[in-house]
mmCIF file of C-alpha atoms in Angstrom:
data_model
loop_
_atom_site.group_PDB
_atom_site.id
_atom_site.type_symbol
_atom_site.label_atom_id
_atom_site.label_comp_id
_atom_site.label_asym_id
_atom_site.label_seq_id
_atom_site.Cartn_x
_atom_site.Cartn_y
_atom_site.Cartn_z
ATOM 1 C CA MET A 1 95.759 68.653 75.919
ATOM 2 C CA ILE A 2 95.485 72.459 76.229
ATOM 3 C CA ILE A 3 98.113 74.847 77.493
ATOM 4 C CA HIS A 4 96.874 78.198 78.688
ATOM 5 C CA ILE A 5 99.850 80.999 78.713
ATOM 6 C CA ASP A 6 98.995 83.862 81.100
ATOM 7 C CA MET A 7 101.442 86.788 81.009
ATOM 8 C CA ASP A 8 102.533 87.849 84.438
ATOM 9 C CA ALA A 9 101.452 91.544 85.302
ATOM 10 C CA PHE A 10 101.714 92.196 81.454
ATOM 11 C CA PHE A 11 101.222 95.916 81.282
ATOM 12 C CA ALA A 12 103.391 96.771 84.352
ATOM 13 C CA SER A 13 106.063 94.127 83.240
ATOM 14 C CA ILE A 14 106.347 95.799 79.867
ATOM 15 C CA GLU A 15 106.761 99.237 81.442
ATOM 16 C CA GLN A 16 109.395 97.810 83.733
ATOM 17 C CA VAL A 17 111.368 96.407 80.825
ATOM 18 C CA ILE A 18 111.245 99.538 78.865
ATOM 19 C CA ASN A 19 112.274 101.682 81.788
ATOM 20 C CA PRO A 20 114.802 99.733 83.986
ATOM 21 C CA ARG A 21 114.442 102.449 86.725
ATOM 22 C CA LEU A 22 110.914 100.945 87.498
ATOM 23 C CA LYS A 23 112.301 97.299 87.909
ATOM 24 C CA GLY A 24 111.498 96.053 91.306
ATOM 25 C CA ARG A 25 109.427 98.975 92.180
ATOM 26 C CA PRO A 26 105.744 99.123 93.041
ATOM 27 C CA LEU A 27 104.149 100.309 89.933
ATOM 28 C CA ILE A 28 100.507 100.888 88.514
ATOM 29 C CA VAL A 29 99.482 101.564 85.079
ATOM 30 C CA GLY A 30 96.586 104.121 84.854
ATOM 31 C CA SER A 31 93.898 104.604 82.230
ATOM 32 C CA ARG A 32 94.160 108.463 82.414
ATOM 33 C CA ALA A 33 97.189 110.770 82.738
ATOM 34 C CA HIS A 34 95.969 112.404 85.947
ATOM 35 C CA LYS A 35 97.416 109.775 88.477
ATOM 36 C CA MET A 36 94.941 110.641 91.116
ATOM 37 C CA ARG A 37 91.978 110.627 89.013
ATOM 38 C CA THR A 38 92.137 107.199 87.313
ATOM 39 C CA VAL A 39 91.763 103.536 88.033
ATOM 40 C CA VAL A 40 94.598 100.865 88.135
ATOM 41 C CA CYS A 41 94.594 99.093 84.823
ATOM 42 C CA ALA A 42 97.538 96.877 85.967
ATOM 43 C CA ALA A 43 99.801 96.547 89.034
ATOM 44 C CA SER A 44 103.431 95.168 89.340
ATOM 45 C CA TYR A 45 103.882 92.266 91.719
ATOM 46 C CA GLU A 46 105.588 94.719 93.979
ATOM 47 C CA ALA A 47 102.399 96.679 94.163
ATOM 48 C CA LYS A 48 100.189 93.661 94.386
ATOM 49 C CA ALA A 49 102.156 92.546 97.503
ATOM 50 C CA LEU A 50 101.063 95.805 99.146
ATOM 51 C CA GLY A 51 97.298 94.969 98.421
ATOM 52 C CA ILE A 52 96.903 97.077 95.156
ATOM 53 C CA TYR A 53 94.937 95.402 92.505
ATOM 54 C CA SER A 54 93.466 96.079 89.032
ATOM 55 C CA GLY A 55 90.296 98.094 89.111
ATOM 56 C CA MET A 56 91.126 99.969 92.397
ATOM 57 C CA PRO A 57 90.815 103.823 92.385
ATOM 58 C CA SER A 58 94.278 105.178 91.988
ATOM 59 C CA LYS A 59 93.853 107.500 94.932
ATOM 60 C CA ASP A 60 93.318 104.488 97.113
ATOM 61 C CA ALA A 61 96.605 102.858 95.616
ATOM 62 C CA PHE A 62 98.498 105.988 96.560
ATOM 63 C CA SER A 63 97.125 106.025 100.098
ATOM 64 C CA ILE A 64 98.483 102.518 100.448
ATOM 65 C CA CYS A 65 101.836 103.428 98.938
ATOM 66 C CA PRO A 66 102.637 107.227 98.533
ATOM 67 C CA ASN A 67 105.808 106.471 96.540
ATOM 68 C CA LEU A 68 103.959 104.371 94.038
ATOM 69 C CA GLU A 69 105.318 104.648 90.443
ATOM 70 C CA PHE A 70 102.772 105.736 87.930
ATOM 71 C CA VAL A 71 102.648 105.079 84.138
ATOM 72 C CA VAL A 72 99.863 106.115 81.670
ATOM 73 C CA ALA A 73 98.594 103.051 79.654
ATOM 74 C CA ASP A 74 99.743 102.791 76.148
ATOM 75 C CA GLN A 75 97.460 100.385 74.325
ATOM 76 C CA ALA A 76 99.428 100.245 71.099
ATOM 77 C CA LYS A 77 102.697 99.146 72.888
ATOM 78 C CA TYR A 78 100.768 96.242 74.706
ATOM 79 C CA ILE A 79 99.117 95.100 71.591
ATOM 80 C CA TRP A 80 102.367 95.153 69.594
ATOM 81 C CA THR A 81 104.023 93.079 72.290
ATOM 82 C CA SER A 82 101.019 90.725 72.367
ATOM 83 C CA GLU A 83 101.268 90.223 68.661
ATOM 84 C CA LYS A 84 105.031 89.532 68.846
ATOM 85 C CA ILE A 85 104.360 86.891 71.560
ATOM 86 C CA PHE A 86 101.615 85.282 69.340
ATOM 87 C CA GLU A 87 104.201 85.154 66.427
ATOM 88 C CA LEU A 88 106.627 83.452 68.691
ATOM 89 C CA LEU A 89 104.145 80.958 69.991
ATOM 90 C CA LYS A 90 103.010 80.089 66.411
ATOM 91 C CA GLY A 91 106.573 78.731 65.710
ATOM 92 C CA TRP A 92 105.801 75.643 67.744
ATOM 93 C CA GLY A 93 103.344 74.524 65.021
ATOM 94 C CA PHE A 94 100.256 73.836 67.226
ATOM 95 C CA ALA A 95 96.805 75.351 66.925
ATOM 96 C CA LEU A 96 96.929 78.635 68.698
ATOM 97 C CA ASN A 97 94.219 81.158 69.834
ATOM 98 C CA TYR A 98 93.923 84.331 71.724
ATOM 99 C CA ALA A 99 92.063 84.372 74.999
ATOM 100 C CA SER A 100 92.894 88.062 75.580
ATOM 101 C CA VAL A 101 95.678 90.525 74.866
ATOM 102 C CA ASP A 102 97.874 88.730 77.536
ATOM 103 C CA GLU A 103 96.623 85.176 77.398
ATOM 104 C CA PHE A 104 96.969 82.621 74.794
ATOM 105 C CA GLN A 105 95.766 78.959 74.310
ATOM 106 C CA MET A 106 97.554 76.238 72.499
ATOM 107 C CA ASP A 107 96.139 72.801 71.615
ATOM 108 C CA ILE A 108 99.257 70.568 72.041
ATOM 109 C CA LEU A 109 97.282 67.363 71.129
ATOM 110 C CA GLU A 110 98.819 64.341 72.826
ATOM 111 C CA HIS A 111 102.371 65.816 73.405
ATOM 112 C CA PRO A 112 104.426 63.235 75.366
ATOM 113 C CA GLU A 113 106.212 65.834 77.421
ATOM 114 C CA PRO A 114 103.867 68.745 78.086
ATOM 115 C CA LEU A 115 105.983 70.031 81.111
ATOM 116 C CA LYS A 116 109.201 70.031 79.086
ATOM 117 C CA LEU A 117 107.348 71.961 76.204
ATOM 118 C CA VAL A 118 106.098 74.533 78.625
ATOM 119 C CA ALA A 119 109.579 75.130 80.194
ATOM 120 C CA GLN A 120 110.870 75.766 76.689
ATOM 121 C CA ILE A 121 107.981 78.252 75.851
ATOM 122 C CA GLN A 122 108.593 80.071 79.188
ATOM 123 C CA GLU A 123 112.333 80.193 78.473
ATOM 124 C CA GLN A 124 111.816 81.621 74.907
ATOM 125 C CA ILE A 125 109.222 84.217 76.059
ATOM 126 C CA TYR A 126 111.735 85.494 78.707
ATOM 127 C CA ALA A 127 114.686 85.417 76.301
ATOM 128 C CA ASN A 128 112.797 87.470 73.726
ATOM 129 C CA PHE A 129 110.837 89.914 75.926
ATOM 130 C CA ASN A 130 112.454 89.716 79.419
ATOM 131 C CA ILE A 131 109.043 89.135 80.957
ATOM 132 C CA THR A 132 107.497 86.015 82.451
ATOM 133 C CA ALA A 133 104.372 83.907 81.922
ATOM 134 C CA SER A 134 102.449 81.395 84.042
ATOM 135 C CA VAL A 135 101.053 78.340 82.199
ATOM 136 C CA GLY A 136 98.261 75.940 83.039
ATOM 137 C CA ILE A 137 97.965 72.471 81.361
ATOM 138 C CA ALA A 138 94.769 70.443 81.383
ATOM 139 C CA LYS A 139 92.381 68.493 79.170
ATOM 140 C CA ASN A 140 90.291 71.600 78.254
ATOM 141 C CA TRP A 141 90.638 75.306 77.972
ATOM 142 C CA LEU A 142 88.733 76.131 81.182
ATOM 143 C CA LEU A 143 90.774 74.056 83.425
ATOM 144 C CA ALA A 144 93.919 75.202 81.699
ATOM 145 C CA LYS A 145 92.949 78.694 82.267
ATOM 146 C CA LEU A 146 92.322 77.833 86.010
ATOM 147 C CA ALA A 147 95.523 76.129 86.258
ATOM 148 C CA SER A 148 97.485 79.094 85.009
ATOM 149 C CA LYS A 149 96.335 81.146 87.884
ATOM 150 C CA ILE A 150 97.482 78.845 90.658
ATOM 151 C CA ASN A 151 101.290 79.377 90.660
ATOM 152 C CA LYS A 152 101.925 82.938 89.645
ATOM 153 C CA PRO A 153 104.280 84.323 88.723
ATOM 154 C CA ASN A 154 106.291 82.324 86.340
ATOM 155 C CA GLY A 155 104.782 79.105 87.479
ATOM 156 C CA VAL A 156 103.383 75.879 85.880
ATOM 157 C CA THR A 157 100.461 73.774 87.009
ATOM 158 C CA LEU A 158 99.286 70.563 85.450
ATOM 159 C CA ILE A 159 95.856 69.371 86.233
ATOM 160 C CA ASN A 160 95.047 65.738 85.438
ATOM 161 C CA GLU A 161 92.992 62.952 86.704
ATOM 162 C CA ALA A 162 95.362 62.269 89.696
ATOM 163 C CA ASN A 163 95.302 65.628 91.113
ATOM 164 C CA PHE A 164 91.962 66.906 89.862
ATOM 165 C CA LYS A 165 90.087 66.769 93.165
ATOM 166 C CA ASP A 166 93.054 67.943 95.354
ATOM 167 C CA ILE A 167 93.610 71.040 93.170
ATOM 168 C CA LEU A 168 89.971 72.067 92.863
ATOM 169 C CA SER A 169 89.556 71.441 96.682
ATOM 170 C CA ALA A 170 92.356 73.848 97.479
ATOM 171 C CA THR A 171 91.383 76.476 94.867
ATOM 172 C CA PRO A 172 88.879 79.238 95.777
ATOM 173 C CA LEU A 173 85.670 79.265 93.707
ATOM 174 C CA THR A 174 86.399 82.856 92.675
ATOM 175 C CA LYS A 175 89.555 81.670 90.680
ATOM 176 C CA ALA A 176 87.321 79.993 88.122
ATOM 177 C CA CYS A 177 86.634 81.778 84.904
ATOM 178 C CA GLY A 178 83.421 83.844 85.202
ATOM 179 C CA MET A 179 83.298 83.503 89.029
ATOM 180 C CA ALA A 180 84.937 86.688 90.048
ATOM 181 C CA GLY A 181 81.669 88.838 89.832
ATOM 182 C CA LYS A 182 78.128 88.573 90.968
ATOM 183 C CA THR A 183 77.736 84.961 89.830
ATOM 184 C CA GLY A 184 80.690 83.994 92.199
ATOM 185 C CA GLN A 185 79.132 86.100 95.090
ATOM 186 C CA ILE A 186 75.791 84.317 94.753
ATOM 187 C CA LEU A 187 77.352 80.986 94.875
ATOM 188 C CA LEU A 188 79.548 81.901 97.790
ATOM 189 C CA ALA A 189 76.356 82.991 99.661
ATOM 190 C CA GLN A 190 74.881 79.550 99.045
ATOM 191 C CA GLY A 191 77.843 77.936 100.877
ATOM 192 C CA LEU A 192 80.166 77.009 97.818
ATOM 193 C CA LYS A 193 83.656 78.057 98.584
ATOM 194 C CA THR A 194 86.016 76.101 96.297
ATOM 195 C CA CYS A 195 86.301 74.933 92.820
ATOM 196 C CA TRP A 196 85.562 71.402 93.987
ATOM 197 C CA ASP A 197 82.243 72.653 95.514
ATOM 198 C CA LEU A 198 81.490 74.235 92.145
ATOM 199 C CA TYR A 199 82.282 70.831 90.413
ATOM 200 C CA LEU A 200 80.031 68.888 92.824
ATOM 201 C CA ASN A 201 77.047 71.229 92.249
ATOM 202 C CA LEU A 202 77.575 72.016 88.521
ATOM 203 C CA PRO A 203 79.351 68.895 87.260
ATOM 204 C CA GLY A 204 79.345 70.120 83.667
ATOM 205 C CA PHE A 205 81.024 73.471 84.398
ATOM 206 C CA PHE A 206 84.592 72.230 84.006
ATOM 207 C CA ALA A 207 83.808 70.028 80.995
ATOM 208 C CA GLU A 208 83.210 73.199 78.870
ATOM 209 C CA ASN A 209 85.353 73.179 75.725
ATOM 210 C CA PRO A 210 85.008 75.780 72.968
ATOM 211 C CA GLY A 211 86.036 73.413 70.106
ATOM 212 C CA LYS A 212 89.191 73.064 68.086
ATOM 213 C CA PHE A 213 90.142 76.774 67.373
ATOM 214 C CA GLU A 214 88.068 77.115 64.279
ATOM 215 C CA ASP A 215 89.382 79.760 61.928
ATOM 216 C CA ILE A 216 86.359 82.056 61.603
ATOM 217 C CA PRO A 217 87.768 84.602 59.284
ATOM 218 C CA GLU A 218 88.299 81.942 56.625
ATOM 219 C CA LYS A 219 84.471 81.922 56.338
ATOM 220 C CA SER A 220 84.314 85.619 55.789
ATOM 221 C CA LYS A 221 87.086 87.263 53.904
ATOM 222 C CA SER A 222 85.453 90.745 53.885
ATOM 223 C CA ILE A 223 82.245 92.377 55.005
ATOM 224 C CA GLY A 224 80.873 95.312 53.034
ATOM 225 C CA HIS A 225 77.888 97.188 52.008
ATOM 226 C CA SER A 226 77.149 99.595 49.208
ATOM 227 C CA TYR A 227 74.258 101.914 48.053
ATOM 228 C CA THR A 228 73.310 103.668 44.794
ATOM 229 C CA LEU A 229 71.734 107.057 45.233
ATOM 230 C CA PRO A 230 68.644 108.161 43.511
ATOM 231 C CA ARG A 231 70.780 110.845 41.741
ATOM 232 C CA ALA A 232 74.342 112.006 41.856
ATOM 233 C CA GLN A 233 75.131 114.186 44.913
ATOM 234 C CA THR A 234 77.975 116.636 45.805
ATOM 235 C CA ASN A 235 76.647 117.662 49.225
ATOM 236 C CA PRO A 236 79.480 116.546 51.625
ATOM 237 C CA ARG A 237 77.114 116.354 54.617
ATOM 238 C CA PHE A 238 74.754 114.008 52.687
ATOM 239 C CA ILE A 239 77.625 111.919 51.419
ATOM 240 C CA SER A 240 79.170 111.668 54.896
ATOM 241 C CA ALA A 241 75.786 110.614 56.360
ATOM 242 C CA TRP A 242 75.529 107.746 53.849
ATOM 243 C CA ILE A 243 79.078 106.663 54.781
ATOM 244 C CA ARG A 244 77.942 106.620 58.344
ATOM 245 C CA VAL A 245 74.943 104.480 57.416
ATOM 246 C CA LEU A 246 77.119 101.883 55.619
ATOM 247 C CA SER A 247 79.785 101.869 58.460
ATOM 248 C CA GLU A 248 76.990 101.277 60.889
ATOM 249 C CA MET A 249 75.827 98.223 58.824
ATOM 250 C CA VAL A 250 79.461 96.937 58.424
ATOM 251 C CA GLY A 251 80.234 97.203 62.155
ATOM 252 C CA GLU A 252 76.921 95.537 63.123
ATOM 253 C CA ARG A 253 77.805 92.540 60.912
ATOM 254 C CA LEU A 254 81.338 92.340 62.313
ATOM 255 C CA ARG A 255 80.121 92.294 65.842
ATOM 256 C CA GLN A 256 77.518 89.692 64.980
ATOM 257 C CA LYS A 257 80.266 87.296 63.745
ATOM 258 C CA ASN A 258 82.629 88.418 66.680
ATOM 259 C CA LEU A 259 85.206 89.857 64.182
ATOM 260 C CA VAL A 260 87.312 92.850 63.980
ATOM 261 C CA ALA A 261 88.922 94.397 60.842
ATOM 262 C CA LYS A 262 92.212 96.146 60.311
ATOM 263 C CA THR A 263 91.587 97.226 56.655
ATOM 264 C CA ILE A 264 88.872 99.661 55.477
ATOM 265 C CA GLN A 265 88.048 100.231 51.846
ATOM 266 C CA LEU A 266 86.084 102.938 50.423
ATOM 267 C CA TRP A 267 84.401 102.744 46.904
ATOM 268 C CA LEU A 268 82.791 105.765 45.215
ATOM 269 C CA ASN A 269 81.130 105.904 41.736
ATOM 270 C CA ILE A 270 81.709 109.258 40.107
ATOM 271 C CA PRO A 271 79.955 109.497 36.741
ATOM 272 C CA GLU A 272 82.366 112.148 35.333
ATOM 273 C CA LYS A 273 85.453 110.482 36.547
ATOM 274 C CA GLY A 274 84.841 106.851 36.811
ATOM 275 C CA ASP A 275 85.299 104.796 40.029
ATOM 276 C CA PHE A 276 87.376 105.895 43.039
ATOM 277 C CA LEU A 277 88.674 102.908 45.048
ATOM 278 C CA ALA A 278 91.099 103.156 48.033
ATOM 279 C CA GLN A 279 91.838 101.434 51.347
ATOM 280 C CA LYS A 280 93.993 101.798 54.306
ATOM 281 C CA THR A 281 95.151 99.346 56.929
ATOM 282 C CA PHE A 282 95.337 100.422 60.458
ATOM 283 C CA ALA A 283 97.530 99.231 63.305
ATOM 284 C CA ILE A 284 94.544 98.313 65.702
ATOM 285 C CA ALA A 285 91.648 96.243 64.530
ATOM 286 C CA ALA A 286 88.129 97.608 65.194
ATOM 287 C CA ASN A 287 84.402 96.628 64.737
ATOM 288 C CA ASP A 288 82.977 99.943 66.455
ATOM 289 C CA SER A 289 80.866 101.436 63.667
ATOM 290 C CA TYR A 290 81.808 105.057 64.495
ATOM 291 C CA GLU A 291 85.491 104.005 64.381
ATOM 292 C CA ILE A 292 85.035 102.432 60.931
ATOM 293 C CA TYR A 293 83.236 105.613 59.889
ATOM 294 C CA LEU A 294 86.156 107.857 61.031
ATOM 295 C CA ARG A 295 88.556 105.680 59.164
ATOM 296 C CA THR A 296 86.610 105.748 56.051
ATOM 297 C CA LEU A 297 86.470 109.546 56.234
ATOM 298 C CA LYS A 298 90.312 109.524 56.589
ATOM 299 C CA ILE A 299 90.425 107.581 53.345
ATOM 300 C CA MET A 300 88.086 109.990 51.603
ATOM 301 C CA THR A 301 90.346 112.957 52.533
ATOM 302 C CA GLY A 302 92.987 111.470 50.078
ATOM 303 C CA MET A 303 90.803 112.203 47.146
ATOM 304 C CA ALA A 304 92.149 114.845 44.741
ATOM 305 C CA GLN A 305 88.646 116.029 44.007
ATOM 306 C CA LYS A 306 87.238 117.593 47.142
ATOM 307 C CA ARG A 307 83.552 117.786 46.157
ATOM 308 C CA PRO A 308 83.055 114.894 43.596
ATOM 309 C CA LYS A 309 79.535 114.242 42.313
ATOM 310 C CA ILE A 310 78.818 110.805 43.633
ATOM 311 C CA ARG A 311 76.268 108.327 42.288
ATOM 312 C CA ALA A 312 77.150 105.211 44.465
ATOM 313 C CA LEU A 313 79.273 104.343 47.354
ATOM 314 C CA GLY A 314 80.414 101.420 49.407
ATOM 315 C CA VAL A 315 82.343 100.556 52.707
ATOM 316 C CA THR A 316 84.102 97.265 53.071
ATOM 317 C CA ALA A 317 86.116 95.821 55.984
ATOM 318 C CA SER A 318 88.790 93.145 55.477
ATOM 319 C CA HIS A 319 91.963 91.757 57.048
ATOM 320 C CA LEU A 320 89.524 90.097 59.499
ATOM 321 C CA SER A 321 90.312 88.371 62.773
ATOM 322 C CA PRO A 322 88.358 86.936 65.733
ATOM 323 C CA GLN A 323 87.708 89.732 68.328
ATOM 324 C CA GLU A 324 90.198 88.562 71.106
ATOM 325 C CA TYR A 325 91.546 91.711 72.708
ATOM 326 C CA LEU A 326 89.689 93.037 75.805
ATOM 327 C CA PRO A 327 89.283 96.815 76.126
ATOM 328 C CA LEU A 328 92.097 98.171 78.310
ATOM 329 C CA LEU A 329 91.055 101.650 79.205
ATOM 330 C CA ILE A 330 88.059 102.767 81.160
ATOM 331 C CA GLU A 331 86.743 104.964 78.230
ATOM 332 C CA GLU A 332 87.045 101.925 75.860
ATOM 333 C CA LYS A 333 85.061 99.776 78.299
ATOM 334 C CA ARG A 334 82.344 102.331 78.538
ATOM 335 C CA ARG A 335 82.147 102.626 74.694
ATOM 336 C CA GLU A 336 82.062 98.872 74.314
ATOM 337 C CA ALA A 337 79.239 98.755 76.871
ATOM 338 C CA LEU A 338 77.323 101.346 75.057
ATOM 339 C CA VAL A 339 77.704 99.632 71.700
ATOM 340 C CA LYS A 340 76.579 96.286 73.163
ATOM 341 C CA ALA A 341 73.526 98.000 74.706
ATOM 342 C CA ILE A 342 72.486 99.552 71.239
ATOM 343 C CA ASP A 343 72.983 96.372 69.428
ATOM 344 C CA LYS A 344 70.711 94.470 72.068
ATOM 345 C CA ILE A 345 67.890 97.133 71.749
ATOM 346 C CA ASN A 346 68.172 97.115 68.004
ATOM 347 C CA CYS A 347 68.011 93.202 67.971
ATOM 348 C CA ARG A 348 64.988 93.212 70.250
ATOM 349 C CA PHE A 349 62.990 96.125 68.709
ATOM 350 C CA GLY A 350 64.143 96.052 65.128
ATOM 351 C CA ASP A 351 66.974 97.506 63.251
ATOM 352 C CA ASN A 352 67.519 101.195 63.622
ATOM 353 C CA SER A 353 65.470 101.549 66.672
ATOM 354 C CA ILE A 354 68.512 103.575 67.783
ATOM 355 C CA PHE A 355 70.644 105.327 65.223
ATOM 356 C CA PRO A 356 73.108 108.145 64.855
ATOM 357 C CA ALA A 357 71.372 111.496 64.463
ATOM 358 C CA GLN A 358 73.472 112.035 61.462
ATOM 359 C CA VAL A 359 71.625 109.371 59.520
ATOM 360 C CA ILE A 360 68.549 111.514 59.401
ATOM 361 C CA LEU A 361 70.223 113.556 56.639
ATOM 362 C CA THR A 362 69.930 110.451 54.250
ATOM 363 C CA ARG A 363 66.103 110.661 54.646
ATOM 364 C CA LYS A 364 65.454 114.079 53.364
#
């Protein structure tokens, strides 16, 4: 049995807890500081009741409610809270997995009283964070996720054999995972309206199950690449270019394995001084090659010797975890889309079909 825990209006609820003045007020969280030139990242339930929703241009939201409260998104704050909730949930001792920054999946096996367990979990979340969660219970993750959306906020829905048809018949097709976009619109145009219609036409859809929460990072403790230069070099632009090359390689492998890393390590072989080895752990995990490169440069600035003669170098990523957080801000979403597009092109036409211009410096 799987339970899917979906935090209610997560970003907006956190902001209302931090600032009690916002409690009970229609509120939106925006991706940019200019409240009229952004999009709605999240809306409180008071705002949702007015017809305001995530993804809506903020100017449209303010046209609906001129007195709307506005807060700029703070990703670090939401991720910190998410991690604390994850730690709390681990205390129940069941296999636990992130679905996103505000959604968690727990395999409770054949627990004899799943409704009682869920009630305890909801109580603990509220007691510790003063925010609510809606929970779905079903035989697999897809049905459990669907169930979590049915009785929001702070609700519980159990889908079993007895109510399976009734619940799916009463639930719009677009509530199912993956059906909110173009795919759902195509099926709606073909006359499918409910999740029951989806089940009848695609009977295997709700049987999907991702497995038993395999611990992917255990298979890869770290990912790194190194290179020995033809001769020792002191040119900082040349060294930086090679760090960029190695960072690109590390980032690509992380993304292939759907992993992110919090810790970056830099190794330099300096013939006159010996090896330099340093690492830094960052608050937010990453697999973007450019971000890994910037973090590696930060480590290098800690060197006492500012222009060392370097013969070999390496970049390694560790403290790995599955990539579970979805990008929150519109700029991050654009960056992720760009990285995915580049990976796709390089996969189809060969490595380095597209590469950073800086890399050219290593070929001279």
